[in-house]
PDB file of C-alpha atoms in Angstrom:
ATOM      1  CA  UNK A   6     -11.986  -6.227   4.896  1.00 79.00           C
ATOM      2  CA  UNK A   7     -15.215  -5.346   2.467  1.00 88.00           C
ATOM      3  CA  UNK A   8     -12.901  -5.298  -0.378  1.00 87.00           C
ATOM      4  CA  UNK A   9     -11.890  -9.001   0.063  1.00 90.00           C
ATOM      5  CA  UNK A  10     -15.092  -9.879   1.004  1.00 91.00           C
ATOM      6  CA  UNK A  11     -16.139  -8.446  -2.058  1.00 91.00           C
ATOM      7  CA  UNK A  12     -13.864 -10.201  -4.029  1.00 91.00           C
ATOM      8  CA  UNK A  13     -14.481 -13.190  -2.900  1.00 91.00           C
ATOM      9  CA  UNK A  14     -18.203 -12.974  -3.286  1.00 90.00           C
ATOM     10  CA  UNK A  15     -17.345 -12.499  -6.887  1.00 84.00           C
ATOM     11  CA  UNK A  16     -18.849  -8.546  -6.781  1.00 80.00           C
ATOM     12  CA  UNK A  17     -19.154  -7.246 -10.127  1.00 82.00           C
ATOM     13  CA  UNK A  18     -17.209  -3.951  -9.151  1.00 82.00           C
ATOM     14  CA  UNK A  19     -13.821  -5.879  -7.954  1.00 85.00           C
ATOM     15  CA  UNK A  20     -13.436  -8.469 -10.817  1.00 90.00           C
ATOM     16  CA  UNK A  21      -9.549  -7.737 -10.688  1.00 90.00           C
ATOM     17  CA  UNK A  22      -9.256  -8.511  -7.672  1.00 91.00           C
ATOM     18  CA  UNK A  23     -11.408 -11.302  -8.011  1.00 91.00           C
ATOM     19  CA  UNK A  24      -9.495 -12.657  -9.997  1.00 91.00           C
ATOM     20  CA  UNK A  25      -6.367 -11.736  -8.116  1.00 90.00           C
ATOM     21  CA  UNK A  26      -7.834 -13.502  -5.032  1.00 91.00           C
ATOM     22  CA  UNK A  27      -8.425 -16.097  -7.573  1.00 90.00           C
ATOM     23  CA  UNK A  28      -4.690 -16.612  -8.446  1.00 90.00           C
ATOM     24  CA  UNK A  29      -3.370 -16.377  -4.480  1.00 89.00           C
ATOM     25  CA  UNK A  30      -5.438 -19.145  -3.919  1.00 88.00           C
ATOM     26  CA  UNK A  31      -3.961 -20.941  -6.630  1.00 87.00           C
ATOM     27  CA  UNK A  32      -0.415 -20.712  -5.270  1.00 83.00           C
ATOM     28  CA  UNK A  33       1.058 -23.931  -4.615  1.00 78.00           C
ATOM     29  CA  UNK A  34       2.487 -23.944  -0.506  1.00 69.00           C
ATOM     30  CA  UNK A  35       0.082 -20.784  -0.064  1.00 61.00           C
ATOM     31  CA  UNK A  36      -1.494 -22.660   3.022  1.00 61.00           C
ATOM     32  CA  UNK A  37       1.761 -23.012   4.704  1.00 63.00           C
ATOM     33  CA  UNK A  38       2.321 -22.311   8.530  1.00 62.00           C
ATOM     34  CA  UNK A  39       4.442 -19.300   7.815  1.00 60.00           C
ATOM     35  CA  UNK A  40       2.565 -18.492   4.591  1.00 67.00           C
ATOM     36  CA  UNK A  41      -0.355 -15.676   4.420  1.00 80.00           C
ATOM     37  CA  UNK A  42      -3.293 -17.424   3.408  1.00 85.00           C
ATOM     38  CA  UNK A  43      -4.830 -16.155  -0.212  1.00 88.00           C
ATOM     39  CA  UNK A  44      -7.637 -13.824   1.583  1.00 90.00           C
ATOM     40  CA  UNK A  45      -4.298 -11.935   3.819  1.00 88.00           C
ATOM     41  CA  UNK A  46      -2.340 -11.748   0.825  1.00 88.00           C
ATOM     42  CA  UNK A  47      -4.817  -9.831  -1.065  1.00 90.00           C
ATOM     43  CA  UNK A  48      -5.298  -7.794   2.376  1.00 88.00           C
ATOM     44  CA  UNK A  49      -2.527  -6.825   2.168  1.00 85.00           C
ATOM     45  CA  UNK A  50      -1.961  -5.861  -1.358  1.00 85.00           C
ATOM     46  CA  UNK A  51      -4.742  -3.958  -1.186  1.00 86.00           C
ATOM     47  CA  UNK A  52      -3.854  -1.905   1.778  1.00 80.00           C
ATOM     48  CA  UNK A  53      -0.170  -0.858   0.398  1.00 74.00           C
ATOM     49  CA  UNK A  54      -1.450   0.189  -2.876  1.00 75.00           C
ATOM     50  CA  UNK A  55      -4.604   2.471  -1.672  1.00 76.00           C
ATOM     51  CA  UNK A  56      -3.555   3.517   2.565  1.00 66.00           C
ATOM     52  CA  UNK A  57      -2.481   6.438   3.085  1.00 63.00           C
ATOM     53  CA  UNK A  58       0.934   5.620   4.683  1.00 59.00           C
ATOM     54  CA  UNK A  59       2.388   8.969   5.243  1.00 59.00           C
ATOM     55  CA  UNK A  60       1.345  11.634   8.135  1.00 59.00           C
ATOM     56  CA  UNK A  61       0.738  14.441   5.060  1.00 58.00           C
ATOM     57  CA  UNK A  62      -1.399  11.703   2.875  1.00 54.00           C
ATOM     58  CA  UNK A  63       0.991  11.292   0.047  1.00 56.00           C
ATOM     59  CA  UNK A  64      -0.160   7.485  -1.466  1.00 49.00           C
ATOM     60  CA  UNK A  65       3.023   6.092  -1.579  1.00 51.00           C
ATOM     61  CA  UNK A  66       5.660   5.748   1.454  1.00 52.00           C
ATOM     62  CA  UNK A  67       8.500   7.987   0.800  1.00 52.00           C
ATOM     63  CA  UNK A  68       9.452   7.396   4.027  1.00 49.00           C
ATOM     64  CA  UNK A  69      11.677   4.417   3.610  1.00 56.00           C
ATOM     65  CA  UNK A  70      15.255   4.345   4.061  1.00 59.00           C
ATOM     66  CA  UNK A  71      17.899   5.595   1.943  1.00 61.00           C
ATOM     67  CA  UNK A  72      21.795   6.716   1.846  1.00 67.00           C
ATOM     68  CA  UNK A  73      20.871  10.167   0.881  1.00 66.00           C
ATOM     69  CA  UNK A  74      19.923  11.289   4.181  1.00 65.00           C
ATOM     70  CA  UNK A  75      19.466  10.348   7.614  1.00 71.00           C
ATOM     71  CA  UNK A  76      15.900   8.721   8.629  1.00 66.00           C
ATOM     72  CA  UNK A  77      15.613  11.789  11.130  1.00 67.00           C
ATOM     73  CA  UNK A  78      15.523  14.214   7.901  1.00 69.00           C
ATOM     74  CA  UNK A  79      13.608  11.991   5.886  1.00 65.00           C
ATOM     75  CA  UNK A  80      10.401  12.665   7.083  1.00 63.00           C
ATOM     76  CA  UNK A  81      10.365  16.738   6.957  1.00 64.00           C
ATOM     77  CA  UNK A  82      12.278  16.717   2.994  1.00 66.00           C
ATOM     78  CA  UNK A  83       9.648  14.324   1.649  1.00 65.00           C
ATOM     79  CA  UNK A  84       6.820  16.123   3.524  1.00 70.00           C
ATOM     80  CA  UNK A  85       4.174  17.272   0.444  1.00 69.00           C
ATOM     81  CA  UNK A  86       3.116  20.403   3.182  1.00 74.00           C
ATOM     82  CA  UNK A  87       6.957  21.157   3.698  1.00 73.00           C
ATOM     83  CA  UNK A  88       7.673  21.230  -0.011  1.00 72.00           C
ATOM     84  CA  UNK A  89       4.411  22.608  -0.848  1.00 77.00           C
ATOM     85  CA  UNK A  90       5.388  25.626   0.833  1.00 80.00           C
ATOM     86  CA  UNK A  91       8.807  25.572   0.094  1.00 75.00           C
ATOM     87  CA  UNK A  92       7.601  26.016  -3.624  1.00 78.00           C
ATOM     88  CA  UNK A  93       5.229  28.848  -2.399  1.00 85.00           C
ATOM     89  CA  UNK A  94       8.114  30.976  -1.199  1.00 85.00           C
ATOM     90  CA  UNK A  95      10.115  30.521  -4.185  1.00 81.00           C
ATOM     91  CA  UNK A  96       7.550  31.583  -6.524  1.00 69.00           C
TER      92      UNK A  96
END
């Protein structure tokens, strides 16, 4: 991705992650078989904290699992349109 690329070009604009990249690489085992290397890794953190994960574009997933309700309900009762206009009605 241009964000890791960035980072590990050292970019002025993604020193964090710079220096995050910095600190996966420093992992001892890192380059393990089964182990993401230091470039996936930050990938990867990357993508869960800024994609958009859920079909309304809420940042965080609230569609995991949980014994509050069955997956099938989960994704209309989290749904920011669905509660959006739940709200709208009430008011």
């Amino acid at each position: 991705s241009a964000t890791v690329r960035a980072a590990a070009d050292g970019n002025e604009t993604t020193p964090r992650l710079a220096a995050q990249l910095r600190a996966y690489q420093g992992l001892e085992h890192a380059t393990l078989e089964e182990s993401l290397g230091a470039e996936a890794r930050l990938a990867d953190q990357v993508y869960r904290l800024s994609a958009r994960l859920c079909v309304d574009g809420c940042q965080g997933c609230l569609h995991s699992g949980s014994d509050l309700m069955a997956d099938t309900l989960a994704e209309s009762a989290v749904s920011r349109r669905l509660l959006g206009r739940f709200v709208r009605s009430i008011a």
